[in-house]
PDB file of C-alpha atoms and ligand atoms in Angstrom:
ATOM      1  CA  MET F  20     -18.374  25.095   1.097  1.00 37.00           C
ATOM      2  CA  SER F  21     -15.276  23.738  -0.545  1.00 41.00           C
ATOM      3  CA  ILE F  22     -13.412  27.054  -0.654  1.00 44.00           C
ATOM      4  CA  GLN F  23     -14.237  27.801   2.965  1.00 47.00           C
ATOM      5  CA  TYR F  24     -13.085  24.368   3.889  1.00 53.00           C
ATOM      6  CA  THR F  25      -9.803  24.834   2.070  1.00 56.00           C
ATOM      7  CA  GLU F  26      -9.240  28.149   3.822  1.00 60.00           C
ATOM      8  CA  ALA F  27     -10.105  26.622   7.179  1.00 62.00           C
ATOM      9  CA  TYR F  28      -7.668  23.855   6.559  1.00 66.00           C
ATOM     10  CA  ARG F  29      -4.878  26.204   5.465  1.00 69.00           C
ATOM     11  CA  LYS F  30      -5.410  28.206   8.602  1.00 68.00           C
ATOM     12  CA  ALA F  31      -5.388  25.064  10.703  1.00 69.00           C
ATOM     13  CA  PHE F  32      -2.219  23.880   9.067  1.00 72.00           C
ATOM     14  CA  GLY F  33      -0.626  27.281   9.680  1.00 74.00           C
ATOM     15  CA  GLU F  34      -1.576  27.030  13.335  1.00 70.00           C
ATOM     16  CA  TYR F  35      -0.103  23.593  13.458  1.00 72.00           C
ATOM     17  CA  LEU F  36       3.185  24.720  11.930  1.00 76.00           C
ATOM     18  CA  ARG F  37       3.544  27.795  14.120  1.00 75.00           C
ATOM     19  CA  LYS F  38       2.189  26.535  17.431  1.00 72.00           C
ATOM     20  CA  GLY F  39       1.817  22.787  17.051  1.00 72.00           C
ATOM     21  CA  THR F  40      -1.962  23.022  17.453  1.00 66.00           C
ATOM     22  CA  PRO F  41      -3.388  19.653  16.374  1.00 65.00           C
ATOM     23  CA  ILE F  42      -5.321  20.156  13.166  1.00 62.00           C
ATOM     24  CA  ARG F  43      -8.110  17.868  14.264  1.00 58.00           C
ATOM     25  CA  LEU F  44      -8.976  20.003  17.289  1.00 49.00           C
ATOM     26  CA  TYR F  45      -8.856  23.183  15.290  1.00 45.00           C
ATOM     27  CA  MET F  46     -11.131  21.790  12.634  1.00 52.00           C
ATOM     28  CA  LYS F  47     -13.568  20.676  15.284  1.00 48.00           C
ATOM     29  CA  GLN F  48     -13.581  24.171  16.719  1.00 43.00           C
ATOM     30  CA  ALA F  49     -14.260  25.450  13.237  1.00 44.00           C
ATOM     31  CA  GLY F  50     -17.288  23.186  13.177  1.00 44.00           C
ATOM     32  CA  ASN F  51     -15.984  21.392  10.143  1.00 52.00           C
ATOM     33  CA  THR F  52     -16.269  17.624  10.051  1.00 46.00           C
ATOM     34  CA  ASP F  53     -15.578  17.121   6.381  1.00 83.00           C
ATOM     35  CA  GLN F  54     -13.219  14.659   4.736  1.00 91.00           C
ATOM     36  CA  TYR F  55      -9.593  14.707   3.710  1.00 92.00           C
ATOM     37  CA  VAL F  56      -7.178  12.624   1.609  1.00 95.00           C
ATOM     38  CA  TRP F  57      -4.103  11.339   3.452  1.00 96.00           C
ATOM     39  CA  ARG F  58      -0.931  12.156   1.513  1.00 95.00           C
ATOM     40  CA  THR F  59       2.485  10.955   2.591  1.00 94.00           C
ATOM     41  CA  GLN F  60       5.881  12.243   1.466  1.00 92.00           C
ATOM     42  CA  ARG F  61       6.366   8.939  -0.410  1.00 87.00           C
ATOM     43  CA  ASP F  62       9.908   8.301   0.783  1.00 86.00           C
ATOM     44  CA  GLU F  63      11.707   5.692   2.911  1.00 84.00           C
ATOM     45  CA  ARG F  64      11.159   7.706   6.088  1.00 89.00           C
ATOM     46  CA  VAL F  65       7.385   7.375   6.072  1.00 90.00           C
ATOM     47  CA  ARG F  66       6.314   4.818   8.681  1.00 92.00           C
ATOM     48  CA  ARG F  67       4.473   1.774   7.351  1.00 92.00           C
ATOM     49  CA  SER F  68       1.206   2.514   9.158  1.00 93.00           C
ATOM     50  CA  HIS F  69       1.082   5.922   7.441  1.00 95.00           C
ATOM     51  CA  LEU F  70       1.928   4.476   4.011  1.00 94.00           C
ATOM     52  CA  ALA F  71      -1.059   2.187   4.547  1.00 94.00           C
ATOM     53  CA  ASN F  72      -3.178   5.371   4.827  1.00 96.00           C
ATOM     54  CA  GLU F  73      -1.715   6.949   1.681  1.00 96.00           C
ATOM     55  CA  GLY F  74      -4.435   8.060  -0.741  1.00 97.00           C
ATOM     56  CA  HIS F  75      -7.352   7.048   1.530  1.00 96.00           C
ATOM     57  CA  VAL F  76     -10.259   9.381   2.193  1.00 95.00           C
ATOM     58  CA  PHE F  77     -10.819   9.889   5.923  1.00 95.00           C
ATOM     59  CA  SER F  78     -13.220  11.969   7.958  1.00 92.00           C
ATOM     60  CA  TRP F  79     -12.081  14.561  10.499  1.00 87.00           C
ATOM     61  CA  ALA F  80     -14.849  13.255  12.721  1.00 86.00           C
ATOM     62  CA  GLU F  81     -13.519   9.706  12.716  1.00 90.00           C
ATOM     63  CA  ALA F  82      -9.752   9.349  12.999  1.00 90.00           C
ATOM     64  CA  PRO F  83      -8.055   6.253  11.581  1.00 95.00           C
ATOM     65  CA  ALA F  84      -6.203   4.034  14.074  1.00 94.00           C
ATOM     66  CA  THR F  85      -3.040   6.056  13.422  1.00 95.00           C
ATOM     67  CA  GLY F  86      -4.662   9.372  14.324  1.00 95.00           C
ATOM     68  CA  HIS F  87      -4.871  12.208  11.783  1.00 94.00           C
ATOM     69  CA  PRO F  88      -1.899  13.357   9.638  1.00 94.00           C
ATOM     70  CA  GLY F  89       0.645  15.411  11.559  1.00 91.00           C
ATOM     71  CA  GLU F  90      -0.450  14.170  14.962  1.00 90.00           C
ATOM     72  CA  ASP F  91       2.251  11.541  15.403  1.00 89.00           C
ATOM     73  CA  HIS F  92       5.747  12.546  16.452  1.00 89.00           C
ATOM     74  CA  ASN F  93       7.738  13.765  13.408  1.00 91.00           C
ATOM     75  CA  CYS F  94       4.909  12.891  11.027  1.00 94.00           C
ATOM     76  CA  ARG F  95       5.265  14.809   7.752  1.00 94.00           C
ATOM     77  CA  CYS F  96       2.028  13.564   6.215  1.00 95.00           C
ATOM     78  CA  GLU F  97      -0.615  15.990   5.003  1.00 93.00           C
ATOM     79  CA  ALA F  98      -4.393  16.088   5.079  1.00 93.00           C
ATOM     80  CA  VAL F  99      -5.617  17.439   1.745  1.00 90.00           C
ATOM     81  CA  PRO F 100      -9.253  18.585   2.017  1.00 89.00           C
ATOM     82  CA  TYR F 101     -11.339  16.182  -0.025  1.00 90.00           C
ATOM     83  CA  ILE F 102     -13.579  17.894  -2.539  1.00 87.00           C
ATOM     84  CA  PRO F 103     -15.363  15.363  -4.801  1.00 88.00           C
ATOM     85  CA  GLY F 104     -14.465  15.910  -8.435  1.00 88.00           C
ATOM     86  CA  GLU F 105     -11.602  18.265  -7.589  1.00 88.00           C
ATOM     87  CA  VAL F 106      -9.258  16.266  -5.374  1.00 93.00           C
ATOM     88  CA  GLU F 107      -7.734  12.921  -6.293  1.00 96.00           C
ATOM     89  CA  PHE F 108      -7.545   9.827  -4.158  1.00 97.00           C
ATOM     90  CA  GLY F 109      -6.383   6.256  -4.744  1.00 98.00           C
ATOM     91  CA  PHE F 110      -5.775   3.304  -2.475  1.00 97.00           C
ATOM     92  CA  HIS F 111      -5.639  -0.469  -2.159  1.00 97.00           C
ATOM     93  CA  GLU F 112      -7.157  -2.417   0.739  1.00 96.00           C
ATOM     94  CA  PHE F 113      -6.406  -6.041   1.525  1.00 96.00           C
ATOM     95  CA  ILE F 114      -9.483  -8.226   1.031  1.00 96.00           C
ATOM     96  CA  THR F 115      -7.757 -11.443   2.017  1.00 91.00           C
ATOM     97  CA  SER F 116      -7.368 -11.960   5.720  1.00 90.00           C
ATOM     98  CA  LEU F 117      -3.619 -12.115   6.263  1.00 91.00           C
ATOM     99  CA  ALA F 118      -3.967 -13.646   9.707  1.00 87.00           C
ATOM    100  CA  SER F 119      -2.517 -17.116  10.165  1.00 82.00           C
ATOM    101  CA  SER F 120      -3.221 -19.643  12.874  1.00 83.00           C
ATOM    102  CA  TYR F 121      -0.081 -21.572  11.928  1.00 85.00           C
ATOM    103  CA  GLY F 122       3.230 -21.225  13.716  1.00 91.00           C
ATOM    104  CA  ARG F 123       5.768 -19.013  12.005  1.00 94.00           C
ATOM    105  CA  TRP F 124       8.531 -20.940  10.241  1.00 95.00           C
ATOM    106  CA  SER F 125      12.090 -20.136  11.298  1.00 92.00           C
ATOM    107  CA  ASN F 126      15.129 -20.609   9.068  1.00 89.00           C
ATOM    108  CA  ARG F 127      15.575 -24.006  10.731  1.00 90.00           C
ATOM    109  CA  ASP F 128      12.081 -25.074   9.597  1.00 93.00           C
ATOM    110  CA  PHE F 129      12.910 -24.207   5.976  1.00 92.00           C
ATOM    111  CA  VAL F 130      16.039 -26.362   6.121  1.00 90.00           C
ATOM    112  CA  ARG F 131      14.226 -29.237   7.849  1.00 92.00           C
ATOM    113  CA  HIS F 132      11.585 -29.295   5.091  1.00 94.00           C
ATOM    114  CA  TYR F 133      14.374 -29.332   2.503  1.00 92.00           C
ATOM    115  CA  TYR F 134      15.644 -32.637   3.913  1.00 91.00           C
ATOM    116  CA  LYS F 135      12.382 -34.221   5.069  1.00 93.00           C
ATOM    117  CA  GLY F 136       9.625 -32.708   2.921  1.00 94.00           C
ATOM    118  CA  ASP F 137      10.272 -34.669  -0.316  1.00 93.00           C
ATOM    119  CA  GLY F 138       9.789 -31.487  -2.302  1.00 94.00           C
ATOM    120  CA  ARG F 139       6.230 -30.848  -1.139  1.00 97.00           C
ATOM    121  CA  PRO F 140       5.261 -27.229  -1.899  1.00 97.00           C
ATOM    122  CA  VAL F 141       4.396 -24.996   1.048  1.00 97.00           C
ATOM    123  CA  THR F 142       2.175 -21.909   1.183  1.00 96.00           C
ATOM    124  CA  LEU F 143       2.977 -18.615   2.885  1.00 96.00           C
ATOM    125  CA  LEU F 144      -0.181 -19.088   4.943  1.00 95.00           C
ATOM    126  CA  GLU F 145       0.846 -22.463   6.371  1.00 95.00           C
ATOM    127  CA  ILE F 146       4.376 -21.274   7.200  1.00 96.00           C
ATOM    128  CA  GLY F 147       3.024 -18.161   8.929  1.00 95.00           C
ATOM    129  CA  HIS F 148       4.659 -15.642   6.556  1.00 95.00           C
ATOM    130  CA  LEU F 149       1.684 -14.387   4.532  1.00 96.00           C
ATOM    131  CA  ARG F 150       1.107 -11.142   6.397  1.00 95.00           C
ATOM    132  CA  GLU F 151       4.780 -10.200   6.519  1.00 95.00           C
ATOM    133  CA  ILE F 152       5.323 -10.830   2.801  1.00 96.00           C
ATOM    134  CA  ALA F 153       2.106  -9.122   1.671  1.00 96.00           C
ATOM    135  CA  GLU F 154       2.649  -6.042   3.853  1.00 95.00           C
ATOM    136  CA  GLN F 155       6.339  -5.657   3.069  1.00 93.00           C
ATOM    137  CA  TYR F 156       5.519  -5.797  -0.632  1.00 95.00           C
ATOM    138  CA  ALA F 157       2.616  -3.374  -0.268  1.00 96.00           C
ATOM    139  CA  TYR F 158       4.331  -0.735   1.858  1.00 93.00           C
ATOM    140  CA  ASP F 159       8.112  -1.250   2.033  1.00 88.00           C
ATOM    141  CA  ASP F 160       9.186  -2.087  -1.479  1.00 83.00           C
ATOM    142  CA  GLY F 161      10.868   0.930  -3.054  1.00 82.00           C
ATOM    143  CA  PRO F 162      10.300   4.426  -1.659  1.00 82.00           C
ATOM    144  CA  ALA F 163       6.588   4.012  -0.940  1.00 85.00           C
ATOM    145  CA  GLY F 164       5.719   0.362  -1.517  1.00 91.00           C
ATOM    146  CA  ALA F 165       4.124  -1.522  -4.369  1.00 95.00           C
ATOM    147  CA  PHE F 166       0.572  -0.359  -3.574  1.00 96.00           C
ATOM    148  CA  ARG F 167       1.418   3.290  -4.211  1.00 94.00           C
ATOM    149  CA  ARG F 168       3.437   2.434  -7.315  1.00 94.00           C
ATOM    150  CA  LEU F 169       0.599   0.262  -8.621  1.00 96.00           C
ATOM    151  CA  THR F 170      -1.802   3.181  -8.183  1.00 97.00           C
ATOM    152  CA  ASP F 171       0.405   5.189 -10.572  1.00 96.00           C
ATOM    153  CA  GLN F 172       0.488   2.341 -13.083  1.00 96.00           C
ATOM    154  CA  ILE F 173      -3.263   1.672 -12.986  1.00 98.00           C
ATOM    155  CA  ALA F 174      -3.987   5.412 -13.322  1.00 98.00           C
ATOM    156  CA  ASP F 175      -1.848   5.572 -16.471  1.00 97.00           C
ATOM    157  CA  GLU F 176      -3.472   2.426 -17.867  1.00 97.00           C
ATOM    158  CA  ALA F 177      -6.916   3.937 -17.244  1.00 98.00           C
ATOM    159  CA  ARG F 178      -5.922   7.138 -19.068  1.00 97.00           C
ATOM    160  CA  GLY F 179      -4.794   5.018 -21.997  1.00 97.00           C
ATOM    161  CA  SER F 180      -7.886   2.836 -22.147  1.00 96.00           C
ATOM    162  CA  GLY F 181     -10.603   5.325 -21.163  1.00 96.00           C
ATOM    163  CA  ALA F 182     -14.012   4.305 -19.822  1.00 97.00           C
ATOM    164  CA  GLY F 183     -14.844   0.611 -19.744  1.00 98.00           C
ATOM    165  CA  SER F 184     -13.285  -2.504 -18.339  1.00 98.00           C
ATOM    166  CA  LEU F 185      -9.599  -2.475 -17.499  1.00 98.00           C
ATOM    167  CA  SER F 186      -7.121  -5.277 -16.971  1.00 98.00           C
ATOM    168  CA  TYR F 187      -3.470  -4.789 -16.075  1.00 98.00           C
ATOM    169  CA  GLU F 188      -0.750  -7.373 -15.433  1.00 98.00           C
ATOM    170  CA  PHE F 189       2.547  -6.845 -13.671  1.00 96.00           C
ATOM    171  CA  GLY F 190       5.304  -8.794 -11.970  1.00 95.00           C
ATOM    172  CA  ALA F 191       8.889  -8.639 -10.727  1.00 92.00           C
ATOM    173  CA  ALA F 192      11.343 -10.202  -8.288  1.00 91.00           C
ATOM    174  CA  TYR F 193      11.740  -8.598  -4.880  1.00 89.00           C
ATOM    175  CA  ASP F 194      14.087  -9.018  -1.961  1.00 88.00           C
ATOM    176  CA  PHE F 195      12.042 -10.371   0.947  1.00 90.00           C
ATOM    177  CA  GLY F 196      15.176 -11.328   2.862  1.00 87.00           C
ATOM    178  CA  ASP F 197      14.033  -9.289   5.864  1.00 85.00           C
ATOM    179  CA  VAL F 198      11.170 -11.749   6.381  1.00 88.00           C
ATOM    180  CA  ALA F 199      13.363 -14.861   5.998  1.00 86.00           C
ATOM    181  CA  PHE F 200      16.671 -15.338   4.213  1.00 80.00           C
ATOM    182  CA  SER F 201      15.123 -17.935   1.919  1.00 81.00           C
ATOM    183  CA  HIS F 202      12.704 -15.309   0.536  1.00 85.00           C
ATOM    184  CA  GLY F 203      15.653 -13.288  -0.786  1.00 82.00           C
ATOM    185  CA  ASP F 204      14.453 -13.360  -4.368  1.00 83.00           C
ATOM    186  CA  GLY F 205      10.748 -14.101  -4.281  1.00 92.00           C
ATOM    187  CA  VAL F 206       8.634 -13.125  -7.275  1.00 95.00           C
ATOM    188  CA  VAL F 207       5.292 -11.340  -7.069  1.00 97.00           C
ATOM    189  CA  ARG F 208       3.006 -11.293 -10.092  1.00 97.00           C
ATOM    190  CA  GLY F 209      -0.398  -9.761 -10.189  1.00 97.00           C
ATOM    191  CA  THR F 210      -3.426  -8.881 -12.241  1.00 98.00           C
ATOM    192  CA  PHE F 211      -5.722  -5.931 -11.718  1.00 98.00           C
ATOM    193  CA  VAL F 212      -9.243  -6.362 -13.089  1.00 98.00           C
ATOM    194  CA  GLY F 213     -11.613  -3.459 -12.804  1.00 98.00           C
ATOM    195  CA  HIS F 214     -13.713  -0.767 -14.359  1.00 98.00           C
ATOM    196  CA  VAL F 215     -13.141   2.848 -15.411  1.00 98.00           C
ATOM    197  CA  ASP F 216     -15.949   5.429 -15.337  1.00 98.00           C
ATOM    198  CA  ASP F 217     -15.784   8.807 -17.013  1.00 97.00           C
ATOM    199  CA  ARG F 218     -16.443  11.598 -14.500  1.00 96.00           C
ATOM    200  CA  GLY F 219     -15.741  14.667 -16.619  1.00 95.00           C
ATOM    201  CA  THR F 220     -12.262  15.890 -15.730  1.00 96.00           C
ATOM    202  CA  MET F 221     -11.673  12.738 -13.707  1.00 97.00           C
ATOM    203  CA  LEU F 222     -11.682   8.986 -14.098  1.00 98.00           C
ATOM    204  CA  ARG F 223     -13.173   6.796 -11.405  1.00 98.00           C
ATOM    205  CA  ILE F 224     -11.384   3.452 -11.175  1.00 98.00           C
ATOM    206  CA  THR F 225     -12.547   0.471  -9.111  1.00 98.00           C
ATOM    207  CA  GLY F 226     -11.530  -3.164  -9.103  1.00 98.00           C
ATOM    208  CA  GLU F 227      -9.558  -5.936  -7.490  1.00 98.00           C
ATOM    209  CA  THR F 228      -5.985  -7.099  -7.744  1.00 98.00           C
ATOM    210  CA  THR F 229      -4.800 -10.669  -7.223  1.00 98.00           C
ATOM    211  CA  PHE F 230      -1.184 -11.081  -6.152  1.00 98.00           C
ATOM    212  CA  GLU F 231       0.754 -14.352  -6.538  1.00 98.00           C
ATOM    213  CA  PHE F 232       4.009 -14.984  -4.706  1.00 97.00           C
ATOM    214  CA  SER F 233       6.392 -17.705  -5.856  1.00 96.00           C
ATOM    215  CA  ASP F 234       9.832 -18.832  -4.811  1.00 94.00           C
ATOM    216  CA  VAL F 235      11.836 -22.056  -4.643  1.00 92.00           C
ATOM    217  CA  PHE F 236      13.843 -23.155  -1.657  1.00 92.00           C
ATOM    218  CA  GLU F 237      16.849 -24.958  -3.032  1.00 85.00           C
ATOM    219  CA  ASP F 238      20.071 -24.128  -1.238  1.00 71.00           C
ATOM    220  CA  PRO F 239      19.916 -24.088   2.565  1.00 64.00           C
ATOM    221  CA  LEU F 240      23.552 -23.096   2.973  1.00 65.00           C
ATOM    222  CA  ASP F 241      23.305 -20.491   0.219  1.00 61.00           C
ATOM    223  CA  VAL F 242      26.694 -21.610  -1.109  1.00 57.00           C
ATOM    224  CA  GLY F 243      25.682 -23.394  -4.293  1.00 58.00           C
ATOM    225  CA  ILE F 244      26.678 -26.858  -3.080  1.00 59.00           C
ATOM    226  CA  GLU F 245      24.279 -29.767  -3.519  1.00 59.00           C
ATOM    227  CA  VAL F 246      23.788 -31.261  -0.075  1.00 67.00           C
ATOM    228  CA  GLY F 247      21.207 -33.967  -0.563  1.00 81.00           C
ATOM    229  CA  GLY F 248      17.842 -32.323   0.068  1.00 88.00           C
ATOM    230  CA  THR F 249      14.908 -31.725  -2.276  1.00 91.00           C
ATOM    231  CA  PRO F 250      14.081 -28.225  -3.508  1.00 91.00           C
ATOM    232  CA  TYR F 251      10.463 -27.162  -2.927  1.00 94.00           C
ATOM    233  CA  PRO F 252       8.215 -24.312  -4.097  1.00 96.00           C
ATOM    234  CA  ILE F 253       6.956 -21.625  -1.723  1.00 96.00           C
ATOM    235  CA  VAL F 254       3.745 -20.054  -2.987  1.00 97.00           C
ATOM    236  CA  GLY F 255       1.115 -17.664  -1.712  1.00 96.00           C
ATOM    237  CA  SER F 256      -1.649 -15.397  -2.922  1.00 97.00           C
ATOM    238  CA  TRP F 257      -3.763 -12.522  -1.667  1.00 97.00           C
ATOM    239  CA  THR F 258      -6.166  -9.974  -3.057  1.00 98.00           C
ATOM    240  CA  ALA F 259      -6.784  -6.275  -2.575  1.00 98.00           C
ATOM    241  CA  ARG F 260      -9.607  -3.923  -3.515  1.00 98.00           C
ATOM    242  CA  PHE F 261      -8.711  -0.755  -5.423  1.00 98.00           C
ATOM    243  CA  SER F 262     -10.575   2.534  -5.521  1.00 98.00           C
ATOM    244  CA  ALA F 263      -9.438   5.801  -7.083  1.00 98.00           C
ATOM    245  CA  GLU F 264     -10.409   9.044  -8.749  1.00 98.00           C
ATOM    246  CA  VAL F 265      -7.674  10.560 -10.868  1.00 98.00           C
ATOM    247  CA  PHE F 266      -7.452  13.469 -13.275  1.00 97.00           C
ATOM    248  CA  LYS F 267      -7.593  12.520 -16.946  1.00 97.00           C
ATOM    249  CA  ASP F 268      -4.853  15.081 -17.493  1.00 95.00           C
ATOM    250  CA  ALA F 269      -1.713  13.298 -16.307  1.00 95.00           C
ATOM    251  CA  PHE F 270       0.150  16.591 -15.853  1.00 94.00           C
ATOM    252  CA  ARG F 271      -2.465  17.743 -13.360  1.00 94.00           C
ATOM    253  CA  SER F 272      -2.359  14.482 -11.449  1.00 95.00           C
ATOM    254  CA  VAL F 273      -0.383  13.239  -8.457  1.00 94.00           C
ATOM    255  CA  TYR F 274      -0.844   9.735  -9.919  1.00 96.00           C
ATOM    256  CA  GLY F 275       1.086   8.366 -12.866  1.00 94.00           C
ATOM    257  CA  ALA F 276       4.526   8.474 -14.414  1.00 88.00           C
ATOM    258  CA  VAL F 277       4.445  12.141 -15.407  1.00 84.00           C
ATOM    259  CA  GLY F 278       2.363  13.524 -12.544  1.00 64.00           C
ATOM    260  CA  GLY F 279       3.971  16.046 -10.269  1.00 52.00           C
ATOM    261  CA  ARG F 280       3.362  16.409  -6.571  1.00 48.00           C
TER     262      ARG F 280
HETATM  263 ZN1  LIG R  12       3.114  10.439   8.659  1.00 95.58          ZN
END
């Protein structure tokens, strides 16, 4: 089954390259409704909605909201036939609802709170920035976003620890200035807590990651002059579920510091 599927896919991809035939239709004609792993090119040109699909297992019979890889204009993503135990996958999914019923704070609101808020801390949720911060961090930070990078790091940690429970902490400052100028140097720290199962040549990794954002608003004019307000913390947190199967052999893997693509 798996070899036939691979051949069918290669043929479909060839048809797509030569004639632009959508892979999905071809695979349907071939009577194959199996699964694939979405792989992006992992660079700045990949659109965010496709980075969110990176490493997920999808079915040809049920397209994600984005459509299948290669269907969108100029999409360079690939559908790698998913064969359990032979093909790797790895992805994070937000558990926390990022939706906010609060109005979105503008730069003016940040400054107003600096003068009138008496230093009261605010959360990303209540200022309407939670989704933007969490998604920018997950998909836009660096060439492929923190989620993809974290998959590499967790895979390497799992190789080091082997089967059993796994905990991994991380954290760094990021430029969230695109969301609001005052988030220019927010910090995100996180902890992954999960479990590693031995699956022969592969490791199965499952767990959850908690992310904590922190920043302090202290200089509304951004000029280093004290102008009479009160600095206040900006905090936020969210969680994501993680699921992966990676090769124990890092050199064979697409995940990890030494893995090749
Ligand atoms: Zn794409």
